[in-house]
Amino acid sequence: MKKYTYFTIAALLFSVLILAQKPQKLSSNQIYEKIQKLNFLGSALYIAAHPDDENTRLISYLSNHEKARTAYLSLTRGDGGQNLIGPEIRELLGLIRTQELLAARKIDGGEQFFTRANDFGYSKHPKETLEFWEKDKVLSDVVWAIRRFKPDVIINRFDHRTPGTTHGHHTTSALLSVEAFDLANDATKYKSQLKHTETWQPKRLFFNTGRFFYNTEAEFKKATEGKLTGFDVGVYYPLKGLSNNEVAALASSQHLCQGFGRLTTRGAQLEYVEFLKGDKPKDVSDIFSGINTTWNRIKGGGEIGAILYDVEKNFDFANPSKHVPELLKAYDKIQLLDDNHWREIKLKQIKEIIEATAGLYLEVSATSASTTPNGNVDIKIEVLNRSDITTFFDSYSIVGNGIRLVKTPEKQLENNVRVNLTDKIQLKNKAYSDPYWLQNKGTLGMYAVKDPLQIGKPESDRPLQIEFHLNIWEHDITFTKNVVYRYSKSDIGEIYEPFEVLPEVTTKLNNKVILFSDDTPQKVQVSVRAGKNNVNGFVSLQVPNNWEISPKQIPFSITQKGDNLTVDFMVTPPANQSEGLLTSVATVDGKTYSKELVEINYSHIPKQSVLLNSEAKIVRLNIQKNGSFIGYIAGAGDVVPESLRQIGYNVITIDPNEINEENLHKFDAVVLGVRAYNIVDALKFKQKFLLDYVEKGGNMIVQYNTSGRGGIDVGAPYKLNISRDRVTDETAPVRMLAKDHSLLNFPNKMEASDFEGWVQERGLYFPNTWGKEFTPILSMNDKGEPARNGSLLVAKHGKGHYIYTGLSFFRELPAGVSGAYKLFANMLSIGKENIQKQTEIKE
């Protein structure tokens, strides 16, 4: 699971290193920009359904040009998509995409929020979407976000008036936003929220439309004539040395797991919004027109504005510390504001500016990456004043996990003289720090969150913080820093990681699906990891009643924290087909632990530590196969090869660049991974060798590829047009069109029951037209739609077979769906019928 991808990211141009928790170090230009934002009292909330739905051009424009407090509310975390950079799917993919959104917001200047909606996969209509999402809960989360963020302006990415024309999640996000626009100001709705916030009425609601939503430019103009507000988002920022479009492209390029790396662009570019409801702006070029966004907006703000506008007007880029006295005066006045909302926002902003202008560096790092509940933490504190501003380090408080201790160094901070301290902390609670929305079992469409105050947050609160209590020019001010883990590697340099609270012991089953093709016992390995030094106990497996385990338990002893020990069990399946869950459990001092620690480590996001149930699906299936030596050309992060190895295939990964006219013919079949033609450039040069392999008797299986509006060429030997047709209902009836075809009969007889228990969908990007040489095998469709017959197509080509399938084997095989294994085995065995018959005759 551990990977590192090295690439240059333009966030470095902002002196913002995306790696983990690295402290912010602001340049004078950045300080000045933050002062500009401090002096703007207006907010905009952008709402859509998924990571990557957001318009980073508009978010960046609102944040960096208008200087507005801007946020993106993504209803989901993108759990249902595909992963182009690794094997993580479902909740782990959602975690990656959450962090990619946060990385994007660090670049475009926005904030990030979510609801509890779980991305269960593609949906064709809001009605279907709301069958899985609990509408009232998701709507309440949108209302909660509006009440907490208090936007003046809301902008929807999608059109609430066009259900069925795009992803059902998309339209649903707009429908809920339109409904929440009024509900947020209704004190009779979601009254429990009002214990923690107030009602709020946004001033206006827009739809962020554009040519993208229409087939032609003429359709766009006809549909929107006289309805749009347009403005140029291609503005140039001299302080950044970048245009807004460049900033937006850099932000969007953080969505690496979706393949969103893109070229930067420059120059004028119009962005359009359509007014939907509320107070229509008089100046169509300014979405904040008529809204007071000055300090005079709030009672007592005029005096603060008089100070801060002067700082902005006369800012000294060469010596920003000269403004500290004025900033401290404004800070004192902000603390006295009656408006709780703006007081908290502006205190946070001005403290960040004071810290930077005063040249302060405050950091607290642990000597290890994690501890256990009630464990000890050794920390290192660094405090540095890099200015002539008189500053005293009065004390620091240790905050978090049920503790609050105050220590009093009482030191004057001399210019550029570092103060280093060490301390030992003992935690006093039992809370783990893994992602809060994964801590409780949810449903296919909803995450379960027990603490209502956590709802909407992009990530869990950090488990341990230090409050630095300073006195700057006789003004008491407190800065809060998360405890991080800092270390270095000789080939990378300085690395920052989040500090975590994790269990004393975790276990891991090396395979998430364990398949038994007959009743032969198999060895099952369990890895035990110590979360602290000197852990002793025993590990056991829990299985369904008709399965057997030997031995019943195995003792373990691990001396060093972070070390792993692997133990082996023998698992015996029943004689007949069966499936269930196998769970590994470690017992230490009478306490049981049944969590697996998953660490996700990519270079463009902070390291993530996730606790999942340590379990695997065990399946006893009756499966036959013919031909065992399989070549696999990897696509977009699927784990189909590992799944095929589970049932006894010898799978060899093929380097596409090394394909030639000789080296394919040793394989019984060659399989192309999902989206291979989308992402593997070499295939366009190697297709002739692949087709030659088929023509000479080989078996080639091509799994789904995405088709944009321009289509996709998968190099089929005959006419084959890949469409955007899909069947999203995993329970949709499957009709066998070619009942006598070997794909449905050899070596496994396919039955209707084999299409039960599929997950998330039937398949996607089916061909919609094909040459007469192809035979369609299956037919299926979503409710109310015509039959889709292109999910599985096979054609004879020379002596071999070419198969194209949009069935989602990349989801079904890792989920242990028996019928999917049987059908895939049949695909790998095609053309081997006569060989088997000849063998049987000789015997």
PDB file of N, CA, C and O in Angstrom, residues 47-56 59 72-82 90 93-102 104-105 112-115 117-119 133 157-158 167 169-170 251-252 254-260:
ATOM      1  N   ILE A  47     -21.111  24.514  -4.564  1.00  0.00           N
ATOM      2  CA  ILE A  47     -21.698  23.221  -4.199  1.00  0.00           C
ATOM      3  C   ILE A  47     -21.779  22.305  -5.403  1.00  0.00           C
ATOM      4  O   ILE A  47     -22.269  22.684  -6.463  1.00  0.00           O
ATOM      5  N   ALA A  48     -21.279  21.080  -5.216  1.00  0.00           N
ATOM      6  CA  ALA A  48     -21.388  20.036  -6.241  1.00  0.00           C
ATOM      7  C   ALA A  48     -21.356  18.687  -5.537  1.00  0.00           C
ATOM      8  O   ALA A  48     -21.541  18.604  -4.319  1.00  0.00           O
ATOM      9  N   ALA A  49     -21.102  17.615  -6.297  1.00  0.00           N
ATOM     10  CA  ALA A  49     -21.292  16.267  -5.761  1.00  0.00           C
ATOM     11  C   ALA A  49     -20.011  15.527  -5.422  1.00  0.00           C
ATOM     12  O   ALA A  49     -19.981  14.753  -4.466  1.00  0.00           O
ATOM     13  N   HIS A  50     -18.935  15.734  -6.197  1.00  0.00           N
ATOM     14  CA  HIS A  50     -17.751  14.885  -6.073  1.00  0.00           C
ATOM     15  C   HIS A  50     -16.466  15.710  -6.075  1.00  0.00           C
ATOM     16  O   HIS A  50     -16.454  16.839  -6.564  1.00  0.00           O
ATOM     17  N   PRO A  51     -15.370  15.133  -5.602  1.00  0.00           N
ATOM     18  CA  PRO A  51     -14.053  15.691  -5.890  1.00  0.00           C
ATOM     19  C   PRO A  51     -13.863  15.734  -7.406  1.00  0.00           C
ATOM     20  O   PRO A  51     -14.148  14.743  -8.087  1.00  0.00           O
ATOM     21  N   ASP A  52     -13.418  16.857  -7.910  1.00  0.00           N
ATOM     22  CA  ASP A  52     -13.167  17.187  -9.320  1.00  0.00           C
ATOM     23  C   ASP A  52     -14.362  17.839  -9.987  1.00  0.00           C
ATOM     24  O   ASP A  52     -14.251  18.358 -11.089  1.00  0.00           O
ATOM     25  N   ASP A  53     -15.539  17.862  -9.325  1.00  0.00           N
ATOM     26  CA  ASP A  53     -16.685  18.581  -9.892  1.00  0.00           C
ATOM     27  C   ASP A  53     -16.489  20.094  -9.777  1.00  0.00           C
ATOM     28  O   ASP A  53     -17.080  20.859 -10.541  1.00  0.00           O
ATOM     29  N   GLU A  54     -15.694  20.510  -8.819  1.00  0.00           N
ATOM     30  CA  GLU A  54     -15.583  21.941  -8.555  1.00  0.00           C
ATOM     31  C   GLU A  54     -14.878  22.657  -9.704  1.00  0.00           C
ATOM     32  O   GLU A  54     -13.969  22.114 -10.330  1.00  0.00           O
ATOM     33  N   ASN A  55     -15.301  23.866  -9.950  1.00  0.00           N
ATOM     34  CA  ASN A  55     -14.678  24.721 -10.956  1.00  0.00           C
ATOM     35  C   ASN A  55     -13.562  25.496 -10.266  1.00  0.00           C
ATOM     36  O   ASN A  55     -13.799  26.510  -9.621  1.00  0.00           O
ATOM     37  N   THR A  56     -12.332  25.000 -10.397  1.00  0.00           N
ATOM     38  CA  THR A  56     -11.225  25.649  -9.693  1.00  0.00           C
ATOM     39  C   THR A  56     -10.948  27.045 -10.230  1.00  0.00           C
ATOM     40  O   THR A  56     -10.419  27.894  -9.507  1.00  0.00           O
ATOM     41  N   ILE A  59     -13.439  29.152  -8.184  1.00  0.00           N
ATOM     42  CA  ILE A  59     -13.057  29.175  -6.772  1.00  0.00           C
ATOM     43  C   ILE A  59     -11.817  30.035  -6.575  1.00  0.00           C
ATOM     44  O   ILE A  59     -11.748  30.870  -5.660  1.00  0.00           O
ATOM     45  N   TYR A  72     -15.666  25.018  -0.958  1.00  0.00           N
ATOM     46  CA  TYR A  72     -16.319  24.032  -1.814  1.00  0.00           C
ATOM     47  C   TYR A  72     -16.977  22.982  -0.930  1.00  0.00           C
ATOM     48  O   TYR A  72     -16.318  22.354  -0.106  1.00  0.00           O
ATOM     49  N   LEU A  73     -18.293  22.823  -1.098  1.00  0.00           N
ATOM     50  CA  LEU A  73     -19.029  21.757  -0.424  1.00  0.00           C
ATOM     51  C   LEU A  73     -19.213  20.622  -1.420  1.00  0.00           C
ATOM     52  O   LEU A  73     -20.021  20.724  -2.348  1.00  0.00           O
ATOM     53  N   SER A  74     -18.472  19.548  -1.240  1.00  0.00           N
ATOM     54  CA  SER A  74     -18.623  18.349  -2.060  1.00  0.00           C
ATOM     55  C   SER A  74     -19.502  17.378  -1.279  1.00  0.00           C
ATOM     56  O   SER A  74     -19.151  16.965  -0.176  1.00  0.00           O
ATOM     57  N   LEU A  75     -20.632  17.007  -1.848  1.00  0.00           N
ATOM     58  CA  LEU A  75     -21.545  16.152  -1.100  1.00  0.00           C
ATOM     59  C   LEU A  75     -20.918  14.812  -0.765  1.00  0.00           C
ATOM     60  O   LEU A  75     -21.220  14.220   0.271  1.00  0.00           O
ATOM     61  N   THR A  76     -20.031  14.288  -1.622  1.00  0.00           N
ATOM     62  CA  THR A  76     -19.364  13.011  -1.364  1.00  0.00           C
ATOM     63  C   THR A  76     -17.855  13.185  -1.386  1.00  0.00           C
ATOM     64  O   THR A  76     -17.335  14.237  -1.775  1.00  0.00           O
ATOM     65  N   ARG A  77     -17.180  12.116  -1.019  1.00  0.00           N
ATOM     66  CA  ARG A  77     -15.726  12.088  -1.055  1.00  0.00           C
ATOM     67  C   ARG A  77     -15.201  11.320  -2.273  1.00  0.00           C
ATOM     68  O   ARG A  77     -14.000  11.048  -2.362  1.00  0.00           O
ATOM     69  N   GLY A  78     -16.083  10.955  -3.193  1.00  0.00           N
ATOM     70  CA  GLY A  78     -15.646  10.306  -4.424  1.00  0.00           C
ATOM     71  C   GLY A  78     -15.285   8.843  -4.275  1.00  0.00           C
ATOM     72  O   GLY A  78     -14.495   8.307  -5.058  1.00  0.00           O
ATOM     73  N   ASP A  79     -15.898   8.174  -3.296  1.00  0.00           N
ATOM     74  CA  ASP A  79     -15.532   6.786  -2.992  1.00  0.00           C
ATOM     75  C   ASP A  79     -15.842   5.810  -4.117  1.00  0.00           C
ATOM     76  O   ASP A  79     -15.242   4.740  -4.197  1.00  0.00           O
ATOM     77  N   GLY A  80     -16.797   6.153  -4.989  1.00  0.00           N
ATOM     78  CA  GLY A  80     -17.273   5.192  -5.978  1.00  0.00           C
ATOM     79  C   GLY A  80     -16.532   5.205  -7.290  1.00  0.00           C
ATOM     80  O   GLY A  80     -16.906   4.481  -8.212  1.00  0.00           O
ATOM     81  N   GLY A  81     -15.492   5.997  -7.410  1.00  0.00           N
ATOM     82  CA  GLY A  81     -14.794   6.115  -8.689  1.00  0.00           C
ATOM     83  C   GLY A  81     -13.675   5.108  -8.855  1.00  0.00           C
ATOM     84  O   GLY A  81     -13.564   4.133  -8.124  1.00  0.00           O
ATOM     85  N   GLN A  82     -12.853   5.386  -9.866  1.00  0.00           N
ATOM     86  CA  GLN A  82     -11.683   4.552 -10.123  1.00  0.00           C
ATOM     87  C   GLN A  82     -10.420   5.279  -9.677  1.00  0.00           C
ATOM     88  O   GLN A  82     -10.416   6.485  -9.494  1.00  0.00           O
ATOM     89  N   ARG A  90     -13.086   2.335  -3.074  1.00  0.00           N
ATOM     90  CA  ARG A  90     -14.096   2.582  -2.056  1.00  0.00           C
ATOM     91  C   ARG A  90     -13.604   3.569  -0.982  1.00  0.00           C
ATOM     92  O   ARG A  90     -13.116   4.621  -1.324  1.00  0.00           O
ATOM     93  N   LEU A  93     -10.153   5.053  -1.423  1.00  0.00           N
ATOM     94  CA  LEU A  93     -10.113   6.007  -2.527  1.00  0.00           C
ATOM     95  C   LEU A  93     -10.748   7.326  -2.093  1.00  0.00           C
ATOM     96  O   LEU A  93     -10.241   8.406  -2.416  1.00  0.00           O
ATOM     97  N   GLY A  94     -11.854   7.249  -1.353  1.00  0.00           N
ATOM     98  CA  GLY A  94     -12.479   8.467  -0.847  1.00  0.00           C
ATOM     99  C   GLY A  94     -11.545   9.257   0.041  1.00  0.00           C
ATOM    100  O   GLY A  94     -11.552  10.500   0.037  1.00  0.00           O
ATOM    101  N   LEU A  95     -10.724   8.552   0.800  1.00  0.00           N
ATOM    102  CA  LEU A  95      -9.758   9.225   1.665  1.00  0.00           C
ATOM    103  C   LEU A  95      -8.688   9.943   0.834  1.00  0.00           C
ATOM    104  O   LEU A  95      -8.306  11.080   1.134  1.00  0.00           O
ATOM    105  N   ILE A  96      -8.202   9.282  -0.213  1.00  0.00           N
ATOM    106  CA  ILE A  96      -7.223   9.917  -1.099  1.00  0.00           C
ATOM    107  C   ILE A  96      -7.819  11.158  -1.747  1.00  0.00           C
ATOM    108  O   ILE A  96      -7.195  12.226  -1.784  1.00  0.00           O
ATOM    109  N   ARG A  97      -9.044  11.015  -2.241  1.00  0.00           N
ATOM    110  CA  ARG A  97      -9.665  12.151  -2.927  1.00  0.00           C
ATOM    111  C   ARG A  97      -9.979  13.293  -1.969  1.00  0.00           C
ATOM    112  O   ARG A  97      -9.941  14.471  -2.357  1.00  0.00           O
ATOM    113  N   THR A  98     -10.273  12.982  -0.718  1.00  0.00           N
ATOM    114  CA  THR A  98     -10.442  14.031   0.293  1.00  0.00           C
ATOM    115  C   THR A  98      -9.165  14.846   0.425  1.00  0.00           C
ATOM    116  O   THR A  98      -9.190  16.089   0.428  1.00  0.00           O
ATOM    117  N   GLN A  99      -8.048  14.154   0.533  1.00  0.00           N
ATOM    118  CA  GLN A  99      -6.777  14.852   0.694  1.00  0.00           C
ATOM    119  C   GLN A  99      -6.372  15.591  -0.580  1.00  0.00           C
ATOM    120  O   GLN A  99      -5.739  16.652  -0.510  1.00  0.00           O
ATOM    121  N   GLU A 100      -6.731  15.050  -1.737  1.00  0.00           N
ATOM    122  CA  GLU A 100      -6.444  15.775  -2.980  1.00  0.00           C
ATOM    123  C   GLU A 100      -7.258  17.060  -3.062  1.00  0.00           C
ATOM    124  O   GLU A 100      -6.769  18.083  -3.564  1.00  0.00           O
ATOM    125  N   LEU A 101      -8.492  17.024  -2.572  1.00  0.00           N
ATOM    126  CA  LEU A 101      -9.284  18.259  -2.510  1.00  0.00           C
ATOM    127  C   LEU A 101      -8.632  19.283  -1.583  1.00  0.00           C
ATOM    128  O   LEU A 101      -8.567  20.474  -1.893  1.00  0.00           O
ATOM    129  N   LEU A 102      -8.147  18.814  -0.437  1.00  0.00           N
ATOM    130  CA  LEU A 102      -7.486  19.737   0.488  1.00  0.00           C
ATOM    131  C   LEU A 102      -6.212  20.311  -0.129  1.00  0.00           C
ATOM    132  O   LEU A 102      -5.890  21.486   0.070  1.00  0.00           O
ATOM    133  N   ALA A 104      -5.772  20.793  -3.324  1.00  0.00           N
ATOM    134  CA  ALA A 104      -6.245  21.773  -4.311  1.00  0.00           C
ATOM    135  C   ALA A 104      -6.629  23.080  -3.649  1.00  0.00           C
ATOM    136  O   ALA A 104      -6.320  24.170  -4.155  1.00  0.00           O
ATOM    137  N   ARG A 105      -7.306  22.987  -2.499  1.00  0.00           N
ATOM    138  CA  ARG A 105      -7.742  24.205  -1.799  1.00  0.00           C
ATOM    139  C   ARG A 105      -6.538  24.987  -1.263  1.00  0.00           C
ATOM    140  O   ARG A 105      -6.591  26.214  -1.153  1.00  0.00           O
ATOM    141  N   GLN A 112     -12.722  23.559   2.449  1.00  0.00           N
ATOM    142  CA  GLN A 112     -13.341  22.332   1.963  1.00  0.00           C
ATOM    143  C   GLN A 112     -14.290  21.747   2.997  1.00  0.00           C
ATOM    144  O   GLN A 112     -13.944  21.618   4.164  1.00  0.00           O
ATOM    145  N   PHE A 113     -15.491  21.349   2.530  1.00  0.00           N
ATOM    146  CA  PHE A 113     -16.481  20.709   3.392  1.00  0.00           C
ATOM    147  C   PHE A 113     -17.106  19.518   2.666  1.00  0.00           C
ATOM    148  O   PHE A 113     -17.023  19.404   1.439  1.00  0.00           O
ATOM    149  N   PHE A 114     -17.782  18.649   3.450  1.00  0.00           N
ATOM    150  CA  PHE A 114     -18.446  17.472   2.910  1.00  0.00           C
ATOM    151  C   PHE A 114     -19.776  17.263   3.623  1.00  0.00           C
ATOM    152  O   PHE A 114     -20.049  17.872   4.658  1.00  0.00           O
ATOM    153  N   THR A 115     -20.594  16.373   3.075  1.00  0.00           N
ATOM    154  CA  THR A 115     -21.743  15.844   3.804  1.00  0.00           C
ATOM    155  C   THR A 115     -21.436  14.386   4.145  1.00  0.00           C
ATOM    156  O   THR A 115     -20.354  13.879   3.860  1.00  0.00           O
ATOM    157  N   ALA A 117     -22.960  11.919   2.704  1.00  0.00           N
ATOM    158  CA  ALA A 117     -23.325  11.095   1.550  1.00  0.00           C
ATOM    159  C   ALA A 117     -22.127  10.289   1.073  1.00  0.00           C
ATOM    160  O   ALA A 117     -21.014  10.804   0.958  1.00  0.00           O
ATOM    161  N   ASN A 118     -22.384   9.021   0.797  1.00  0.00           N
ATOM    162  CA  ASN A 118     -21.347   8.104   0.313  1.00  0.00           C
ATOM    163  C   ASN A 118     -21.531   7.928  -1.190  1.00  0.00           C
ATOM    164  O   ASN A 118     -22.626   7.635  -1.661  1.00  0.00           O
ATOM    165  N   ASP A 119     -20.464   8.114  -1.943  1.00  0.00           N
ATOM    166  CA  ASP A 119     -20.502   7.921  -3.391  1.00  0.00           C
ATOM    167  C   ASP A 119     -20.602   6.428  -3.676  1.00  0.00           C
ATOM    168  O   ASP A 119     -19.602   5.716  -3.663  1.00  0.00           O
ATOM    169  N   TRP A 133     -28.991   7.629  -0.812  1.00  0.00           N
ATOM    170  CA  TRP A 133     -28.737   8.693   0.149  1.00  0.00           C
ATOM    171  C   TRP A 133     -30.022   8.927   0.961  1.00  0.00           C
ATOM    172  O   TRP A 133     -31.118   8.930   0.402  1.00  0.00           O
ATOM    173  N   ARG A 157     -22.766  23.970  -9.171  1.00  0.00           N
ATOM    174  CA  ARG A 157     -22.063  23.547 -10.379  1.00  0.00           C
ATOM    175  C   ARG A 157     -23.030  22.962 -11.402  1.00  0.00           C
ATOM    176  O   ARG A 157     -22.761  22.997 -12.606  1.00  0.00           O
ATOM    177  N   PHE A 158     -24.152  22.410 -10.930  1.00  0.00           N
ATOM    178  CA  PHE A 158     -25.057  21.706 -11.832  1.00  0.00           C
ATOM    179  C   PHE A 158     -26.451  22.321 -11.792  1.00  0.00           C
ATOM    180  O   PHE A 158     -26.798  23.089 -10.894  1.00  0.00           O
ATOM    181  N   HIS A 167     -25.077  12.764 -14.380  1.00  0.00           N
ATOM    182  CA  HIS A 167     -24.960  11.922 -13.191  1.00  0.00           C
ATOM    183  C   HIS A 167     -26.018  12.337 -12.168  1.00  0.00           C
ATOM    184  O   HIS A 167     -26.181  13.516 -11.859  1.00  0.00           O
ATOM    185  N   HIS A 169     -26.027  12.076  -9.031  1.00  0.00           N
ATOM    186  CA  HIS A 169     -25.439  12.787  -7.898  1.00  0.00           C
ATOM    187  C   HIS A 169     -25.315  14.276  -8.221  1.00  0.00           C
ATOM    188  O   HIS A 169     -25.500  15.132  -7.345  1.00  0.00           O
ATOM    189  N   HIS A 170     -24.950  14.584  -9.480  1.00  0.00           N
ATOM    190  CA  HIS A 170     -24.769  15.981  -9.878  1.00  0.00           C
ATOM    191  C   HIS A 170     -26.052  16.774  -9.684  1.00  0.00           C
ATOM    192  O   HIS A 170     -26.076  17.814  -9.020  1.00  0.00           O
ATOM    193  N   ALA A 251      -4.307  23.721  -9.108  1.00  0.00           N
ATOM    194  CA  ALA A 251      -5.211  23.148  -8.105  1.00  0.00           C
ATOM    195  C   ALA A 251      -5.886  21.902  -8.647  1.00  0.00           C
ATOM    196  O   ALA A 251      -5.918  20.848  -7.995  1.00  0.00           O
ATOM    197  N   SER A 252      -6.419  21.992  -9.844  1.00  0.00           N
ATOM    198  CA  SER A 252      -7.110  20.851 -10.447  1.00  0.00           C
ATOM    199  C   SER A 252      -6.172  19.671 -10.634  1.00  0.00           C
ATOM    200  O   SER A 252      -6.580  18.509 -10.512  1.00  0.00           O
ATOM    201  N   GLN A 254      -4.120  18.504  -8.722  1.00  0.00           N
ATOM    202  CA  GLN A 254      -3.923  17.707  -7.512  1.00  0.00           C
ATOM    203  C   GLN A 254      -4.780  16.443  -7.515  1.00  0.00           C
ATOM    204  O   GLN A 254      -4.527  15.524  -6.742  1.00  0.00           O
ATOM    205  N   HIS A 255      -5.786  16.386  -8.387  1.00  0.00           N
ATOM    206  CA  HIS A 255      -6.657  15.208  -8.463  1.00  0.00           C
ATOM    207  C   HIS A 255      -5.964  14.107  -9.271  1.00  0.00           C
ATOM    208  O   HIS A 255      -6.459  13.660 -10.304  1.00  0.00           O
ATOM    209  N   LEU A 256      -4.832  13.663  -8.769  1.00  0.00           N
ATOM    210  CA  LEU A 256      -4.012  12.716  -9.537  1.00  0.00           C
ATOM    211  C   LEU A 256      -4.677  11.358  -9.675  1.00  0.00           C
ATOM    212  O   LEU A 256      -4.521  10.687 -10.696  1.00  0.00           O
ATOM    213  N   CYS A 257      -5.395  10.908  -8.663  1.00  0.00           N
ATOM    214  CA  CYS A 257      -5.989   9.571  -8.752  1.00  0.00           C
ATOM    215  C   CYS A 257      -7.097   9.529  -9.796  1.00  0.00           C
ATOM    216  O   CYS A 257      -7.570   8.448 -10.158  1.00  0.00           O
ATOM    217  N   GLN A 258      -7.499  10.702 -10.305  1.00  0.00           N
ATOM    218  CA  GLN A 258      -8.484  10.755 -11.379  1.00  0.00           C
ATOM    219  C   GLN A 258      -7.859  11.143 -12.707  1.00  0.00           C
ATOM    220  O   GLN A 258      -8.566  11.356 -13.694  1.00  0.00           O
ATOM    221  N   GLY A 259      -6.538  11.239 -12.729  1.00  0.00           N
ATOM    222  CA  GLY A 259      -5.867  11.577 -13.971  1.00  0.00           C
ATOM    223  C   GLY A 259      -6.137  12.999 -14.422  1.00  0.00           C
ATOM    224  O   GLY A 259      -6.290  13.262 -15.614  1.00  0.00           O
ATOM    225  N   PHE A 260      -6.152  13.941 -13.464  1.00  0.00           N
ATOM    226  CA  PHE A 260      -6.495  15.318 -13.795  1.00  0.00           C
ATOM    227  C   PHE A 260      -5.275  16.220 -13.946  1.00  0.00           C
ATOM    228  O   PHE A 260      -5.419  17.443 -13.930  1.00  0.00           O
TER     229      PHE A 260
END
